[in-house]
Amino acid sequence: MLEKSISQAVEKGEMLPLMEEFYTIQGEGSHTGKAAYFIRVGGCDVGCHWCDVKESWDPEKHPPTAVDAIVANAAKYSKTIVVTGGEPLTWDMGGPLTTGLKSEGMQVHIETSGAYPLSGSWDWICLSPKKMKMPLPEVYEAAHELKVIIFNKHDFAFAKAEAEKVSSNCKLYLQPEWSVREKMIPLITEFVMDNPEWHVSLQTHKYLNIP
């Protein structure tokens, strides 16, 4: 009976499979360098082979945690909150989580592949599309930032195609996949100089040796 009630609470967004939560510096994209509290939710079936948080994929490995507790912890640290995963849109973000965070006056960001319906109230949506499971149209339309991971030279054509699907106000970023960064950074640099509507994003938190 207890397991059923927990399952129902997760379905309603009252509990989430919480992998980790931490206060750090945003290392990527438009808000690089800003102090932020990260909420990493477990569960993802997109399956990027180069994912650096594969331990987040299985939601069963991460304890269902009351959203009220997550919000209370976040409020202790920062007014900028980043919800990430895993794939956070696997779960209902439109209920207690974003409602609770916003009620505390927080700026609420999400990092998503866009593969699931958009739920929740967001001040910033970072869309990072993946070829294995493409974003839904509604997420392209809502995205404030498009961040394409560059693993090989073919990803540049993918990035251009994805940029045609977002709004004209959406910021465009190319980010080298960490394991091939030395090979890809020169190609990204050349691409951005030839296509100045794009910007370079680096995983600066890894250079800083912070979470």
GROMACS .gro file of C-alpha atoms in nm:
model
  211
    1MET     CA    1   0.000   0.000   0.000
    2LEU     CA    2   0.287   0.235   0.086
    3GLU     CA    3   0.456   0.162  -0.248
    4LYS     CA    4   0.133   0.242  -0.430
    5SER     CA    5   0.093   0.573  -0.250
    6ILE     CA    6   0.453   0.666  -0.331
    7SER     CA    7   0.398   0.573  -0.695
    8GLN     CA    8   0.087   0.791  -0.706
    9ALA     CA    9   0.276   1.081  -0.547
   10VAL     CA   10   0.547   1.051  -0.814
   11GLU     CA   11   0.284   1.048  -1.090
   12LYS     CA   12   0.134   1.369  -0.949
   13GLY     CA   13   0.474   1.536  -0.920
   14GLU     CA   14   0.449   1.547  -0.541
   15MET     CA   15   0.761   1.329  -0.518
   16LEU     CA   16   1.049   1.296  -0.762
   17PRO     CA   17   1.333   1.042  -0.799
   18LEU     CA   18   1.605   1.273  -0.673
   19MET     CA   19   1.957   1.176  -0.775
   20GLU     CA   20   2.138   1.471  -0.623
   21GLU     CA   21   2.111   1.839  -0.537
   22PHE     CA   22   2.401   2.080  -0.498
   23TYR     CA   23   2.501   2.445  -0.499
   24THR     CA   24   2.766   2.535  -0.754
   25ILE     CA   25   2.850   2.756  -1.051
   26GLN     CA   26   2.660   2.705  -1.376
   27GLY     CA   27   2.926   2.581  -1.615
   28GLU     CA   28   2.748   2.581  -1.951
   29GLY     CA   29   2.555   2.796  -2.194
   30SER     CA   30   2.408   3.141  -2.152
   31HIS     CA   31   2.428   3.152  -1.771
   32THR     CA   32   2.789   3.031  -1.740
   33GLY     CA   33   2.954   3.167  -1.430
   34LYS     CA   34   2.633   3.226  -1.233
   35ALA     CA   35   2.587   3.068  -0.891
   36ALA     CA   36   2.298   2.821  -0.904
   37TYR     CA   37   2.138   2.539  -0.709
   38PHE     CA   38   2.106   2.223  -0.918
   39ILE     CA   39   1.830   1.967  -0.876
   40ARG     CA   40   1.918   1.651  -1.069
   41VAL     CA   41   1.621   1.423  -1.125
   42GLY     CA   42   1.671   1.056  -1.212
   43GLY     CA   43   1.517   0.887  -1.514
   44CYS     CA   44   1.610   0.909  -1.881
   45ASP     CA   45   1.552   0.682  -2.181
   46VAL     CA   46   1.709   0.905  -2.448
   47GLY     CA   47   2.030   0.702  -2.425
   48CYS     CA   48   2.318   0.926  -2.536
   49HIS     CA   49   2.624   0.700  -2.563
   50TRP     CA   50   2.851   0.984  -2.448
   51CYS     CA   51   2.633   1.088  -2.152
   52ASP     CA   52   2.851   1.174  -1.851
   53VAL     CA   53   2.570   1.106  -1.602
   54LYS     CA   54   2.459   0.757  -1.707
   55GLU     CA   55   2.394   0.678  -1.341
   56SER     CA   56   2.092   0.907  -1.369
   57TRP     CA   57   1.915   0.691  -1.628
   58ASP     CA   58   1.744   0.439  -1.399
   59PRO     CA   59   1.490   0.618  -1.176
   60GLU     CA   60   1.462   0.309  -0.956
   61LYS     CA   61   1.811   0.382  -0.823
   62HIS     CA   62   1.709   0.721  -0.688
   63PRO     CA   63   1.478   0.762  -0.388
   64PRO     CA   64   1.139   0.927  -0.437
   65THR     CA   65   1.178   1.254  -0.248
   66ALA     CA   66   0.904   1.491  -0.138
   67VAL     CA   67   0.902   1.804  -0.353
   68ASP     CA   68   0.835   2.022  -0.047
   69ALA     CA   69   1.169   1.907   0.095
   70ILE     CA   70   1.347   1.973  -0.235
   71VAL     CA   71   1.207   2.327  -0.248
   72ALA     CA   72   1.298   2.393   0.115
   73ASN     CA   73   1.658   2.284   0.057
   74ALA     CA   74   1.689   2.493  -0.259
   75ALA     CA   75   1.562   2.805  -0.081
   76LYS     CA   76   1.859   2.792   0.157
   77TYR     CA   77   2.116   2.848  -0.115
   78SER     CA   78   2.021   3.042  -0.426
   79LYS     CA   79   1.756   3.236  -0.616
   80THR     CA   80   1.867   3.063  -0.938
   81ILE     CA   81   1.757   2.700  -0.966
   82VAL     CA   82   1.852   2.460  -1.245
   83VAL     CA   83   1.643   2.145  -1.286
   84THR     CA   84   1.834   1.883  -1.482
   85GLY     CA   85   1.868   1.509  -1.515
   86GLY     CA   86   1.836   1.255  -1.643
   87GLU     CA   87   1.549   1.395  -1.839
   88PRO     CA   88   1.337   1.603  -1.601
   89LEU     CA   89   1.039   1.625  -1.837
   90THR     CA   90   0.990   1.252  -1.789
   91TRP     CA   91   0.805   1.367  -1.476
   92ASP     CA   92   0.534   1.624  -1.403
   93MET     CA   93   0.716   1.953  -1.357
   94GLY     CA   94   0.397   2.159  -1.369
   95GLY     CA   95   0.279   2.073  -1.022
   96PRO     CA   96   0.443   2.121  -0.685
   97LEU     CA   97   0.806   2.160  -0.797
   98THR     CA   98   0.801   2.468  -1.018
   99THR     CA   99   0.500   2.609  -0.832
  100GLY     CA  100   0.688   2.577  -0.504
  101LEU     CA  101   1.013   2.719  -0.638
  102LYS     CA  102   0.840   3.015  -0.799
  103SER     CA  103   0.646   3.086  -0.479
  104GLU     CA  104   0.984   3.136  -0.311
  105GLY     CA  105   1.074   3.400  -0.569
  106MET     CA  106   1.326   3.185  -0.750
  107GLN     CA  107   1.436   3.202  -1.113
  108VAL     CA  108   1.377   2.849  -1.239
  109HIS     CA  109   1.575   2.701  -1.528
  110ILE     CA  110   1.550   2.362  -1.695
  111GLU     CA  111   1.797   2.163  -1.904
  112THR     CA  112   1.611   1.921  -2.129
  113SER     CA  113   1.638   1.712  -2.443
  114GLY     CA  114   1.281   1.818  -2.521
  115ALA     CA  115   1.176   1.460  -2.589
  116TYR     CA  116   0.874   1.479  -2.357
  117PRO     CA  117   0.584   1.726  -2.327
  118LEU     CA  118   0.676   2.055  -2.167
  119SER     CA  119   0.537   2.094  -1.816
  120GLY     CA  120   0.616   2.347  -1.549
  121SER     CA  121   0.668   2.723  -1.531
  122TRP     CA  122   1.020   2.817  -1.646
  123ASP     CA  123   1.219   3.138  -1.660
  124TRP     CA  124   1.481   2.975  -1.883
  125ILE     CA  125   1.458   2.666  -2.102
  126CYS     CA  126   1.783   2.521  -2.229
  127LEU     CA  127   1.705   2.274  -2.507
  128SER     CA  128   1.979   2.025  -2.588
  129PRO     CA  129   1.838   1.806  -2.866
  130LYS     CA  130   1.948   1.449  -2.917
  131LYS     CA  131   1.927   1.254  -3.243
  132MET     CA  132   1.814   0.937  -3.066
  133LYS     CA  133   1.488   1.093  -2.946
  134MET     CA  134   1.409   1.428  -3.103
  135PRO     CA  135   1.241   1.721  -2.928
  136LEU     CA  136   0.870   1.789  -2.952
  137PRO     CA  137   0.759   2.099  -3.149
  138GLU     CA  138   0.632   2.274  -2.838
  139VAL     CA  139   0.976   2.265  -2.676
  140TYR     CA  140   1.147   2.414  -2.982
  141GLU     CA  141   0.898   2.699  -2.970
  142ALA     CA  142   0.951   2.768  -2.599
  143ALA     CA  143   1.331   2.732  -2.584
  144HIS     CA  144   1.536   3.032  -2.478
  145GLU     CA  145   1.862   2.854  -2.555
  146LEU     CA  146   1.961   2.581  -2.800
  147LYS     CA  147   2.271   2.391  -2.694
  148VAL     CA  148   2.398   2.132  -2.939
  149ILE     CA  149   2.667   1.889  -2.827
  150ILE     CA  150   2.938   1.838  -3.090
  151PHE     CA  151   3.080   1.487  -3.086
  152ASN     CA  152   3.188   1.467  -3.450
  153LYS     CA  153   3.191   1.686  -3.760
  154HIS     CA  154   2.850   1.559  -3.872
  155ASP     CA  155   2.694   1.731  -3.572
  156PHE     CA  156   2.743   2.072  -3.731
  157ALA     CA  157   2.483   1.993  -3.997
  158PHE     CA  158   2.251   1.867  -3.723
  159ALA     CA  159   2.302   2.192  -3.532
  160LYS     CA  160   2.211   2.403  -3.834
  161ALA     CA  161   1.895   2.201  -3.892
  162GLU     CA  162   1.793   2.233  -3.527
  163ALA     CA  163   1.848   2.609  -3.530
  164GLU     CA  164   1.582   2.641  -3.799
  165LYS     CA  165   1.323   2.499  -3.560
  166VAL     CA  166   1.363   2.742  -3.269
  167SER     CA  167   1.244   3.102  -3.242
  168SER     CA  168   1.452   3.391  -3.374
  169ASN     CA  169   1.516   3.502  -3.015
  170CYS     CA  170   1.664   3.169  -2.907
  171LYS     CA  171   2.036   3.183  -2.829
  172LEU     CA  172   2.249   2.928  -3.014
  173TYR     CA  173   2.537   2.737  -2.855
  174LEU     CA  174   2.778   2.467  -2.966
  175GLN     CA  175   2.946   2.264  -2.693
  176PRO     CA  176   3.220   2.005  -2.747
  177GLU     CA  177   3.156   1.663  -2.597
  178TRP     CA  178   3.410   1.645  -2.315
  179SER     CA  179   3.599   1.333  -2.423
  180VAL     CA  180   3.674   1.479  -2.770
  181ARG     CA  181   3.704   1.846  -2.674
  182GLU     CA  182   4.062   1.888  -2.794
  183LYS     CA  183   3.966   1.760  -3.137
  184MET     CA  184   3.635   1.945  -3.164
  185ILE     CA  185   3.721   2.287  -3.018
  186PRO     CA  186   3.919   2.403  -3.324
  187LEU     CA  187   3.631   2.296  -3.552
  188ILE     CA  188   3.376   2.471  -3.329
  189THR     CA  189   3.588   2.784  -3.321
  190GLU     CA  190   3.607   2.793  -3.700
  191PHE     CA  191   3.233   2.726  -3.734
  192VAL     CA  192   3.135   3.006  -3.494
  193MET     CA  193   3.365   3.253  -3.668
  194ASP     CA  194   3.197   3.163  -3.998
  195ASN     CA  195   2.850   3.161  -3.837
  196PRO     CA  196   2.856   3.438  -3.574
  197GLU     CA  197   2.493   3.385  -3.473
  198TRP     CA  198   2.631   3.086  -3.280
  199HIS     CA  199   2.827   3.097  -2.954
  200VAL     CA  200   3.078   2.861  -2.795
  201SER     CA  201   2.980   2.682  -2.475
  202LEU     CA  202   3.239   2.498  -2.270
  203GLN     CA  203   3.189   2.280  -1.964
  204THR     CA  204   3.373   2.531  -1.750
  205HIS     CA  205   3.278   2.356  -1.426
  206LYS     CA  206   3.502   2.067  -1.532
  207TYR     CA  207   3.792   2.303  -1.588
  208LEU     CA  208   3.722   2.454  -1.246
  209ASN     CA  209   3.699   2.104  -1.093
  210ILE     CA  210   3.362   2.172  -0.930
  211PRO     CA  211   3.028   1.983  -0.959
   0.00000   0.00000   0.00000
